[in-house]
Coordinates of C-alpha atoms in Angstrom, one line a residue:
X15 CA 31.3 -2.9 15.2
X16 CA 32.2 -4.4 12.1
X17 CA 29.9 -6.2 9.8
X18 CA 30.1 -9.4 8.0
X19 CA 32.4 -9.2 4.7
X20 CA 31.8 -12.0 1.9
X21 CA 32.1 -14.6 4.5
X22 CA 27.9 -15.6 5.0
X23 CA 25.3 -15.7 2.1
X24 CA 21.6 -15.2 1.9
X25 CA 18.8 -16.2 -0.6
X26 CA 15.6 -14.4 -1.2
X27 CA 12.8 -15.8 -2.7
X28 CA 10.5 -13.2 -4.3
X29 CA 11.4 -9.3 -5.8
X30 CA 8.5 -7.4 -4.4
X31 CA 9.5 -4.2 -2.4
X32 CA 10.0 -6.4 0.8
X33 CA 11.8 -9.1 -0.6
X34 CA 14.3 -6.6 -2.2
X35 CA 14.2 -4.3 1.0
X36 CA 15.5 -7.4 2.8
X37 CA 17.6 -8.4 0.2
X38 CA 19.8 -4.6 0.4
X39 CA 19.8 -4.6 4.4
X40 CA 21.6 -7.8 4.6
X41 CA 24.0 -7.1 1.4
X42 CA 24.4 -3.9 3.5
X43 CA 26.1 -6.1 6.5
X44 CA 28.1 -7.6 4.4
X45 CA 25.9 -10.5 3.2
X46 CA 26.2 -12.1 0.2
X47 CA 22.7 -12.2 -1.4
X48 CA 21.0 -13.3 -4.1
X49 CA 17.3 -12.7 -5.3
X50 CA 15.7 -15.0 -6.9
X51 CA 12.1 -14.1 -8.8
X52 CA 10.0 -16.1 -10.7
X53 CA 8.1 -13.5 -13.4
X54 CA 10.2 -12.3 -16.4
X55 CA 10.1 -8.9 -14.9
X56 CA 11.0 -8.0 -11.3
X57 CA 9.7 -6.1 -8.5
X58 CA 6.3 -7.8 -7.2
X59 CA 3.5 -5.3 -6.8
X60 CA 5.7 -2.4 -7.5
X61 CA 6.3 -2.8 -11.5
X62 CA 5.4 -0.6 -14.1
X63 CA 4.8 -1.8 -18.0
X64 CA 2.5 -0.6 -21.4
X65 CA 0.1 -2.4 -20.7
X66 CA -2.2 -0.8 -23.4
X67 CA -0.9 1.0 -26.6
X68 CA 3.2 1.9 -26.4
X69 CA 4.5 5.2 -24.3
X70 CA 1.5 4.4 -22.3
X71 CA 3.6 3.2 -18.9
X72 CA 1.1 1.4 -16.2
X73 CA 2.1 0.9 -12.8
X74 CA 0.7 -2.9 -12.8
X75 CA 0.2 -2.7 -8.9
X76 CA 0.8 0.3 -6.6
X77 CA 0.9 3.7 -8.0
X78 CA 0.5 6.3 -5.6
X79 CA 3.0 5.5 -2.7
X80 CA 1.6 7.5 1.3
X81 CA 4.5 5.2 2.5
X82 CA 7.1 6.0 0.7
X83 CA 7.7 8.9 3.1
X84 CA 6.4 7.5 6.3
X85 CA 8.4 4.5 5.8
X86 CA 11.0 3.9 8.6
X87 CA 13.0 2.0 6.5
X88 CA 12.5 4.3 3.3
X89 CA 13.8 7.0 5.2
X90 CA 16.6 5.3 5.9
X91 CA 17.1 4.7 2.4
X92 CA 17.1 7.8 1.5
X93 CA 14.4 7.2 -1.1
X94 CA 13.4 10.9 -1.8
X95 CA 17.3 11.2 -2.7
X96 CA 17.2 8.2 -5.2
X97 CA 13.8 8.4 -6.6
X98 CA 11.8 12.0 -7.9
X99 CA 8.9 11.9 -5.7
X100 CA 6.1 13.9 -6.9
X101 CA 4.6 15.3 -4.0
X102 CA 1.2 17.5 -5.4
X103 CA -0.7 19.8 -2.9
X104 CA -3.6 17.3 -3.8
X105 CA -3.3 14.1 -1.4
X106 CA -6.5 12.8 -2.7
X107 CA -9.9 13.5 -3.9
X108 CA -13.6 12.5 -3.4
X109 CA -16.5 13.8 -6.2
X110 CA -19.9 13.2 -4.6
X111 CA -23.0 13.7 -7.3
X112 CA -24.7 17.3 -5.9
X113 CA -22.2 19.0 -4.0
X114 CA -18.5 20.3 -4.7
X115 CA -15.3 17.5 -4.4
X116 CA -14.3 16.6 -0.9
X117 CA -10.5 17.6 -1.2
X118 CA -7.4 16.2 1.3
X119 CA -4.8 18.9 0.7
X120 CA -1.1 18.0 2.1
X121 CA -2.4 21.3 4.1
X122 CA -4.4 20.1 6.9
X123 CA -5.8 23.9 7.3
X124 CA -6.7 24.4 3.4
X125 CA -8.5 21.5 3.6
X126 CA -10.2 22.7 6.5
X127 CA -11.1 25.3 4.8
X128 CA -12.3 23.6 1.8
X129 CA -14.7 21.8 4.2
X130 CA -16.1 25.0 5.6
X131 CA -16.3 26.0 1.8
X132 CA -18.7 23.5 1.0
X133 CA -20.5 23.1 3.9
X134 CA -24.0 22.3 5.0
X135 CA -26.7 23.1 2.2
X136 CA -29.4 26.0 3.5
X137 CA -32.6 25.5 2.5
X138 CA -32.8 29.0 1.7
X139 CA -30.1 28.8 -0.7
X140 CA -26.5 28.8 0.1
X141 CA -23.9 27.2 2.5
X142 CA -23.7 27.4 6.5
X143 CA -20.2 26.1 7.7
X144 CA -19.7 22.4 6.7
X145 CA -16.8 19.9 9.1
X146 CA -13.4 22.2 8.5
X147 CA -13.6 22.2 12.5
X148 CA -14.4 18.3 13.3
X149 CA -11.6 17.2 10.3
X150 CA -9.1 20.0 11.7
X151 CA -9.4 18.8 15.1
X152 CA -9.6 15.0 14.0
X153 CA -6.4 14.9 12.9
X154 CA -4.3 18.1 13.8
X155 CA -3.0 16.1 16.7
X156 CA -1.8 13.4 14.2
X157 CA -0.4 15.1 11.7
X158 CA 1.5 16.9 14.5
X159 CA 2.9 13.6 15.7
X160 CA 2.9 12.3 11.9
X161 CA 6.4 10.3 12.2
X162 CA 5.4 8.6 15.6
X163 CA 2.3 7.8 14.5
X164 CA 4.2 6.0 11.3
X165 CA 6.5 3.9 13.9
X166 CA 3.1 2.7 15.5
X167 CA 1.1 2.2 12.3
X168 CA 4.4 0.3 10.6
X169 CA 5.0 -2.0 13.6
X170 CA 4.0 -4.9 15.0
X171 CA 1.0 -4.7 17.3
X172 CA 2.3 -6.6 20.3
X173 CA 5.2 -4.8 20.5
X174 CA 5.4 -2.1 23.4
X175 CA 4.0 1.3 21.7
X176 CA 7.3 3.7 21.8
X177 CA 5.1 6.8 22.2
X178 CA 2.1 5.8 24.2
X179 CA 0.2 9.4 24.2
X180 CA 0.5 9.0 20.4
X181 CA -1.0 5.5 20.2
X182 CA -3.7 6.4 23.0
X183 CA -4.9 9.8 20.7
X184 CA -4.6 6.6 17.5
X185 CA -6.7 4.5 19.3
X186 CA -9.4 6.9 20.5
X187 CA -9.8 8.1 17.1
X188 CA -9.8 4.3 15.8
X189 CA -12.6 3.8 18.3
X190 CA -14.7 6.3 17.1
X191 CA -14.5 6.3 13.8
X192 CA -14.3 2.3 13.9
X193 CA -18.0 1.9 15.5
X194 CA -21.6 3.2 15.0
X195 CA -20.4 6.6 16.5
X196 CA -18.4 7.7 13.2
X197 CA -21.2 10.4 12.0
X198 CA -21.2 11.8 15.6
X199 CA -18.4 14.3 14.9
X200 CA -19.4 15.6 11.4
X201 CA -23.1 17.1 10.2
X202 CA -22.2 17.3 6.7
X203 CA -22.3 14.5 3.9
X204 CA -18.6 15.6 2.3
X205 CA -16.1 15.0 5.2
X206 CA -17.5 11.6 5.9
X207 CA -17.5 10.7 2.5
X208 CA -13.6 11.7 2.3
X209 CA -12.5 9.4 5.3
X210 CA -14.8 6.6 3.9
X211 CA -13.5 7.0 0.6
X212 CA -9.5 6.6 2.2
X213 CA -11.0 3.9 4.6
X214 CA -11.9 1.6 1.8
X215 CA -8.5 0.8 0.7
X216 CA -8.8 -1.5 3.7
X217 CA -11.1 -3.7 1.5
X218 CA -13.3 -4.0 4.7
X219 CA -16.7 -4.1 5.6
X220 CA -17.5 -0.2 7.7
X221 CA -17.5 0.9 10.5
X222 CA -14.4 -1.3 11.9
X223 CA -11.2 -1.2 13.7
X224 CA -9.2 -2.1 11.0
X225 CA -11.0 0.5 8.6
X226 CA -11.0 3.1 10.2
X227 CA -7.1 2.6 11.5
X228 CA -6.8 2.1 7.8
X229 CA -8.0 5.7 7.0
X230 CA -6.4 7.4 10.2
X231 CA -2.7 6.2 9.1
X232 CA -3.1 6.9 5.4
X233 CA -4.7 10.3 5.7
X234 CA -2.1 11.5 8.3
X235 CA 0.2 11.1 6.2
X236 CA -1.7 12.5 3.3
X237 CA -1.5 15.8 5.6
X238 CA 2.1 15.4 6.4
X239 CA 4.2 14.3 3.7
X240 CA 2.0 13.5 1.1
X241 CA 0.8 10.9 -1.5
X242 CA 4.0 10.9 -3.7
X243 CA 4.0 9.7 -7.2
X244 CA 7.3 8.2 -8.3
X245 CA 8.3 9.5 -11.6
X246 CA 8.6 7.3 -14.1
X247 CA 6.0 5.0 -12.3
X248 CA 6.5 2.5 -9.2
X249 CA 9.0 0.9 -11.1
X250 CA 11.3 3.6 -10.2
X251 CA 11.2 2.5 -6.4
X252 CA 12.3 -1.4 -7.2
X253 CA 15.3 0.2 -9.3
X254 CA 16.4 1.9 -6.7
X255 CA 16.6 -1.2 -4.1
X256 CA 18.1 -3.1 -6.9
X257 CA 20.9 -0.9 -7.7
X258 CA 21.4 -0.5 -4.2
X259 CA 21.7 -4.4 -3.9
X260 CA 23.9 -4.8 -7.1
X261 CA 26.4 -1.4 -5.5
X262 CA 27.2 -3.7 -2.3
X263 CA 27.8 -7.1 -3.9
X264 CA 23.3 -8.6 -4.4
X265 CA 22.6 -9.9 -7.6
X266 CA 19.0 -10.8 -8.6
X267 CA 17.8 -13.7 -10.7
X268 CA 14.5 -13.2 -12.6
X269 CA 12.3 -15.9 -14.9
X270 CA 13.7 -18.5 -11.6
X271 CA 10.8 -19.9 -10.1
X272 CA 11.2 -22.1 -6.8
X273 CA 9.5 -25.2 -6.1
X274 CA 11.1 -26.3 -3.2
X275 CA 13.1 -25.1 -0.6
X276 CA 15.3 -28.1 -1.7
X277 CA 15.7 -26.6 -4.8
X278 CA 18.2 -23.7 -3.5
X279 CA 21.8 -23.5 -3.3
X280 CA 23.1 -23.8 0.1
X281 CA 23.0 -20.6 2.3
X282 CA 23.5 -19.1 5.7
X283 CA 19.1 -17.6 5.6
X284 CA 16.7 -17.5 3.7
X285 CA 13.9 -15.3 3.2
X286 CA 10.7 -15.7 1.9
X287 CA 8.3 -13.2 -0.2
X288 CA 5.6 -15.4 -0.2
X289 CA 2.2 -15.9 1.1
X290 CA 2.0 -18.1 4.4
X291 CA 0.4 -20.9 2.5
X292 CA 3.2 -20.6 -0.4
X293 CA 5.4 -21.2 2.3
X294 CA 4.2 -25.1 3.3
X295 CA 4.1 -25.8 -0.1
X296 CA 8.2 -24.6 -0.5
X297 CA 8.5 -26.2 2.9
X298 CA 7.5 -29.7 1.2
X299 CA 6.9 -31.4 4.8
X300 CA 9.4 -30.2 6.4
X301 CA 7.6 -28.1 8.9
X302 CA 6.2 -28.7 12.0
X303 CA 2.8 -29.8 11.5
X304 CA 1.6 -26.9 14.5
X305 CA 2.8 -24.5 12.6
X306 CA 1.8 -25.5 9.4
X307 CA -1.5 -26.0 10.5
X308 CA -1.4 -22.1 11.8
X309 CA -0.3 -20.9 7.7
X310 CA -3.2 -23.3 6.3
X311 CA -5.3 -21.4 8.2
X312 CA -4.2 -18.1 7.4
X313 CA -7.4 -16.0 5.8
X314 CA -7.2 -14.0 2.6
X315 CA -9.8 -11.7 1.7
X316 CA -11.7 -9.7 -0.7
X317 CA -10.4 -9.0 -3.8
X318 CA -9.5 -6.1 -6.6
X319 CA -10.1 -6.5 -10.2
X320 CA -8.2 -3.7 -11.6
X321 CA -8.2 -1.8 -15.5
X322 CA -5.8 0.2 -16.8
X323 CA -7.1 3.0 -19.7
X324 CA -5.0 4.5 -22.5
X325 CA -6.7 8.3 -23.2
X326 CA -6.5 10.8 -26.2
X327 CA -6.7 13.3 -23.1
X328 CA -7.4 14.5 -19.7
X329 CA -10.0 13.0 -17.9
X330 CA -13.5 15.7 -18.0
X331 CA -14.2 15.9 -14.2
X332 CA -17.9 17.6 -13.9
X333 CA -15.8 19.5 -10.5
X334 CA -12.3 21.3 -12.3
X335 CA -10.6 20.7 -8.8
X336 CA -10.2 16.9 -10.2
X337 CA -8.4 17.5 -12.6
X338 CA -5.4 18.5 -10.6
X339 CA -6.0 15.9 -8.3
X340 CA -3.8 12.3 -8.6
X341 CA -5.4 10.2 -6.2
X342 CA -9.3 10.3 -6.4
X343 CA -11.7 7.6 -4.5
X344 CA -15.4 6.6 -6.2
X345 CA -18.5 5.9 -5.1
X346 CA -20.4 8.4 -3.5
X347 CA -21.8 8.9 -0.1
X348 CA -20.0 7.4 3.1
X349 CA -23.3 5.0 3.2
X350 CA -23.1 3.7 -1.1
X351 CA -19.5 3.5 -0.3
X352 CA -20.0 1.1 3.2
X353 CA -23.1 -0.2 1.0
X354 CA -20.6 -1.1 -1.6
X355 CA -18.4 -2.5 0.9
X356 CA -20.9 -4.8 2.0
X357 CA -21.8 -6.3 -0.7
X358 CA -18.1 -7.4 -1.8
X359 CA -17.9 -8.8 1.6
X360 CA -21.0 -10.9 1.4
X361 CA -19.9 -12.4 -1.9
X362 CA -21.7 -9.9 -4.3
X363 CA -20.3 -7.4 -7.0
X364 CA -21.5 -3.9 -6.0
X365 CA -24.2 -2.4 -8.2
X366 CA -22.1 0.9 -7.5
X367 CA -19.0 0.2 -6.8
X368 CA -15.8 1.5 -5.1
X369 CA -13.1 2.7 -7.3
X370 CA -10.2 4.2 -6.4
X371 CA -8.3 6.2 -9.5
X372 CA -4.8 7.3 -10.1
X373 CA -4.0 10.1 -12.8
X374 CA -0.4 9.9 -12.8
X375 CA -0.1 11.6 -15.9
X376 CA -1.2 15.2 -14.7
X377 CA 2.1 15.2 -12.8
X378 CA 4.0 13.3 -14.3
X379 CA 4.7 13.6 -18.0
X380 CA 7.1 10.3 -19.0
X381 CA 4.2 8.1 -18.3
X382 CA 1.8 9.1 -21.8
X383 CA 3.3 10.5 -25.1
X384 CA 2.4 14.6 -25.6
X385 CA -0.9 15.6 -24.5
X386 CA -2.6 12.2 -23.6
X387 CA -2.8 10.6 -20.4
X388 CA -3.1 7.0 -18.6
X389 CA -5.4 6.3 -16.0
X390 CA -5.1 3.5 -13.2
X391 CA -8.6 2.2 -11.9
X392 CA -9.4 -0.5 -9.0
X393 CA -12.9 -1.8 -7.4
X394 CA -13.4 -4.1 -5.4
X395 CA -14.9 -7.6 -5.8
X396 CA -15.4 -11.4 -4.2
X397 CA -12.7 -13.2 -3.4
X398 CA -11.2 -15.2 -6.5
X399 CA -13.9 -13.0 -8.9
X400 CA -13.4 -14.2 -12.7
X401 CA -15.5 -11.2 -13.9
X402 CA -13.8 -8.1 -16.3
X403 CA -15.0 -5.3 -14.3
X404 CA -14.1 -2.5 -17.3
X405 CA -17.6 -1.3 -17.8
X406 CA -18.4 -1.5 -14.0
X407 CA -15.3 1.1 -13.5
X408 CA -15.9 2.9 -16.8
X409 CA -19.5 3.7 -15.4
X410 CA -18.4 4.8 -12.2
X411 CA -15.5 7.6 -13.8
X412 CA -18.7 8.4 -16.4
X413 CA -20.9 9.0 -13.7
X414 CA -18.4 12.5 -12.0
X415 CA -16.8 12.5 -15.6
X416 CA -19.6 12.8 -18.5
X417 CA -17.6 12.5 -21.5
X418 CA -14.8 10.0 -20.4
X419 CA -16.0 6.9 -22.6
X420 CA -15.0 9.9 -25.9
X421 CA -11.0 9.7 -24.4
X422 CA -10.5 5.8 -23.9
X423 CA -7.9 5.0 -26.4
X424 CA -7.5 1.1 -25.4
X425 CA -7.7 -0.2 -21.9
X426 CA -6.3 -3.7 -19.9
X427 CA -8.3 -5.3 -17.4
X428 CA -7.4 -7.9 -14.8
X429 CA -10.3 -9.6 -13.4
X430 CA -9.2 -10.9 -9.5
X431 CA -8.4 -14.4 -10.4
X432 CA -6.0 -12.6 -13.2
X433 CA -4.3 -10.3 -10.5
X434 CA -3.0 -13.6 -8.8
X435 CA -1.8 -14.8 -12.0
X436 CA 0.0 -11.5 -12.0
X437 CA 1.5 -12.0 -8.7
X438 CA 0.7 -15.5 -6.6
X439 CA 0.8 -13.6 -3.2
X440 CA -2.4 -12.2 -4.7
X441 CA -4.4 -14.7 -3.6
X442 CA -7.8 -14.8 -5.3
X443 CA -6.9 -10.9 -6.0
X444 CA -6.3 -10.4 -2.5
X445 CA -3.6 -7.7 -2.9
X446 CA -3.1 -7.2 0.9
X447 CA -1.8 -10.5 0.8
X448 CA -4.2 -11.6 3.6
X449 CA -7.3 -10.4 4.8
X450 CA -6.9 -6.8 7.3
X451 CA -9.0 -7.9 10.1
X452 CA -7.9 -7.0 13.4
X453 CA -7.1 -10.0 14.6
X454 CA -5.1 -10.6 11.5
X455 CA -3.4 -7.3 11.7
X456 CA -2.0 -8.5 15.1
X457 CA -1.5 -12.2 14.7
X458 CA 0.2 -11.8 10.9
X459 CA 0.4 -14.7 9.8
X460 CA 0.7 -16.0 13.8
X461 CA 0.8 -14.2 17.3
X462 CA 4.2 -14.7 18.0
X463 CA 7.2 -11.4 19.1
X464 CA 9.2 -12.2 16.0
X465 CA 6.3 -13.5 13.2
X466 CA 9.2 -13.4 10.7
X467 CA 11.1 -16.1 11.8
X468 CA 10.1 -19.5 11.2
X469 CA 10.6 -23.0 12.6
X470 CA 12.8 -24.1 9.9
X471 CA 16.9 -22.8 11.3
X472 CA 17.3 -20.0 8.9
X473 CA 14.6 -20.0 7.1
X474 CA 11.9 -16.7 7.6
X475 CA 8.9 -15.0 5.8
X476 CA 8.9 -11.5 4.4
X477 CA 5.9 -10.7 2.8
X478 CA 3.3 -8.8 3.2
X479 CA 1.7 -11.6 4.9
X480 CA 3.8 -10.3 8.2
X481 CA 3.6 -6.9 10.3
X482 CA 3.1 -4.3 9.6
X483 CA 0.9 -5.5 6.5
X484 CA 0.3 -4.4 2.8
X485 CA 1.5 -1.6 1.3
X486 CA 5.0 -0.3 -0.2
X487 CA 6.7 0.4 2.8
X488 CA 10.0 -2.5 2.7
X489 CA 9.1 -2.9 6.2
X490 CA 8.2 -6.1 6.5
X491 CA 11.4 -7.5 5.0
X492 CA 13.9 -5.2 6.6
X493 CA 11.9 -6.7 10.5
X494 CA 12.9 -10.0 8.6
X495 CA 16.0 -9.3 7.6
X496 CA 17.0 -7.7 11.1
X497 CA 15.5 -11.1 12.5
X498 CA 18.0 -13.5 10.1
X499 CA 20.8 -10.9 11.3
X500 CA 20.4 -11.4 14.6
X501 CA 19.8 -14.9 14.7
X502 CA 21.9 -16.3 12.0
X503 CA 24.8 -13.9 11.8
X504 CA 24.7 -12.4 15.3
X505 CA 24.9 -9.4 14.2
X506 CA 22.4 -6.6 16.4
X507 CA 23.6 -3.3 14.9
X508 CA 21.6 -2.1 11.6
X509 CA 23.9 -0.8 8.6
X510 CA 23.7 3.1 7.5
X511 CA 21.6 2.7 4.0
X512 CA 21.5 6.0 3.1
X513 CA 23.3 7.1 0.1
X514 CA 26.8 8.0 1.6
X515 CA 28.7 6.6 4.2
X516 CA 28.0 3.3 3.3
X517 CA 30.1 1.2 5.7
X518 CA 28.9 3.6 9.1
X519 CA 27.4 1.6 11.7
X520 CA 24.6 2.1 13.9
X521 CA 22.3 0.9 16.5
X522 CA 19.1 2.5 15.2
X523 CA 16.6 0.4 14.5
X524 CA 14.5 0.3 11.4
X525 CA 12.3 2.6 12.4

């Protein structure tokens, strides 16, 4: 079929990854779009700036990017071919205080075999095998079934699972490793440490649903594809959707914020990058007062305060493995890090705190001048926190990396109320854009078959606040887009968004 040629426009509201992935699949069918952003700089949560001393580049929100391979709709993109993903044969790391690094190789078997490595201390001396055998088994039916298990994991939760064996294997796993039975399978301290440690970036109390789903999804992909690193930072990814959208016709405002819904030029749809309760507020009464009851009540949850650190050189990981390692979580035991966890959740700052660390710079060398590095650190915190949380993470690296306070060059912290002046959908610092509970996860930001779409005729929500949930993925704005498509322009069949063939047609969908 043919699509639509200059003859219908769209306007988006927001130049995060979703916002822009919506923005390219409709100026794909032949929509006229235009972006409009309110920050100087565009892109959302996927920009990259020196944020300390200059040549040091800091991605200022995501850095390391699990999706951008298991992404339906980056793979339809073609993102590998635009972007240089850095795909190391360390997905992520976890240093514990008396025992060897947990490791999560891209290899399911070597980290296995790392597992088994540093297994079970004898008292005696020595090692007797550690969980190589309950991790391999864990996930070696996932990472088998790694791209179905993306289509679940990146789709709406009352749709109709396309692969049900693969969402059963999910959900028993989900189960177990969601409820008091999660130390059943393993006898060793390391293993359970390295899935609480990727079950964290839930920012969730543990055991749970939504946790451990969290850490099921991520570290399948960590053993399939990989945690990629865009060179040049996450910037990288938004200038690839905005070329894109410039090639077929998009432009994108920046330094335009929007008040009002009023305040836009007339247009065919319009799509919304914004947090449910930004959306009343553009809606200025116009809503019906059901539904904006339902985006009022929307939750948002814990928070992030985040520092970004400048060093004269690598950071001096007590275990070497580190150092070869981009992604590492922090905070010891699976029991300190659900302790941790707790605390946030019940309004406290953690004594010992979760951080999750990014090294870019060991793999990719544009993002630090000769020889120096930059280092991107998270913990969590209370919602709406007002705290600077630089010594709290400084301790933490200090603590598996004696020495690391003698290679800070300059650092920049944003304390969670700071992180929302950085980006309004980051409510109180909640950079998930809504809290991950499981009933959120499923009702997001309403139970409803198509959550994108809106009351108001043509008017729909793209964020982050709507299935499949946070994370750079572009998902949720390309289900919105295909929703505005549908209804607004009658138009079923997706574009091709790949790099050739341009004007092909097809009936795929976006996963």
């Amino acid at each position: 079929m043919a699509f639509l040629r200059d003859t219908h426009t769209a306007t988006v509201v927001g130049s995060g990854p979703n916002g822009l992935a919506a923005a390219v699949l409709l100026a794909r069918a032949g929509v006229r779009v235009t972006v409009f952003e309110q920050a100087r700089t565009v892109g959302g949560g996927a920009r990259t700036d020196e944020l300390t001393l200059p040549g040091f580049r800091h991605d200022l929100g995501s850095a390391v990017h699990p999706l951008a391979v298991a992404s339906g709709f980056f793979r339809r993109f073609e993102l590998h071919k635009r972007v240089d993903l850095i795909t190391p044969d360390i997905s992520y790391a976890h240093p514990l205080d008396d025992r060897p690094a947990g490791i999560a190789y891209r290899s399911l078997e070597d980290t296995a075999d790392r597992l088994d490595e540093t297994g079970v201390p004898l008292p005696g001396g020595g090692f007797a095998a550690g969980d190589g055998n309950a991790w391999h088994a864990l996930f070696e039916p996932l990472v088998e079934r790694a791209q179905q298990v993306a289509q679940f994991t990146g789709s709406s939760l009352l749709r109709i699972p396309a692969h049900p064996l693969t969402t059963a294997m999910f959900g028993v796993r989900a189960l177990e490793q969601g409820s008091p039975a999660w130390n059943l399978r393993f006898r060793d301290a390391v293993a359970p440490a390295l899935f609480a440690g990727v079950a964290a970036h839930s920012v969730r109390p543990m055991p749970s649903l939504a946790t451990a789903g969290t850490a099921l999804a991520l570290a399948t992909a960590a053993h399939a594809g990989g945690w990629p690193i865009p060179r040049g930072g996450s910037q990288s990814i938004v200038d690839a959707l905005i070329a894109d959208l410039r090639a077929h016709g998009g432009e994108v405002v920046a330094d335009h914020p929007v008040h009002s819904l009023d305040e836009l030029p007339p247009t065919d749809a319009v799509l919304l990058d914004v947090t449910p309760r930004a959306l009343v507020e553009l809606a200025g009464g116009a809503l019906p007062s059901w539904f904006a009851r339902r985006m009022l009540a929307y939750r948002h949850g814990d928070a992030v305060a985040k520092v970004d650190f400048a060093l004269s050189g690598p950071v001096p990981w007590r275990d070497p493995e580190l150092r070869s390692a981009p992604t590492l979580h922090l905070g010891g035991t699976r029991e300190e890090i659900a302790a941790a966890e707790r605390d946030v959740a019940a309004g406290r700052h953690a004594s010992n705190p979760y951080v999750l660390v990014s090294q870019p710079s060991i793999v990719d060398d544009s993002r630090a001048p000769d020889g120096q590095h930059v280092l991107w650190t998270y913990t969590h915190v209370p919602h709406g926190s007002t705290i600077d949380q630089t010594e709290a993470i400084t301790r933490q690296v200090e603590r598996f990396a004696p020495g690391f306070r003698d290679v800070i060059r300059a650092s920049a912290s944003f304390s969670a109320v700071e992180m929302e002046r950085q980006n309004p959908n980051y409510v109180g610092g909640d950079i998930a854009t809504g809290a991950a509970t499981l009933w959120q996860l499923a009702a997001r930001p309403r139970l409803a078959v198509d959550p994108w779409r809106t009351p108001l005729p043509g008017v729909y929500l793209c964020s982050s606040a709507t299935p499949p949930g946070p994370g750079v993925h572009g998902l949720a704005g390309a289900y919105a887009a295909r929703s505005a498509l549908k209804h607004e322009f009658g138009v079923t069949a997706l574009p091709y968004l790949g790099l050739a063939g341009a004007d092909s047609d097809t009936t795929r969908g976006t996963h």
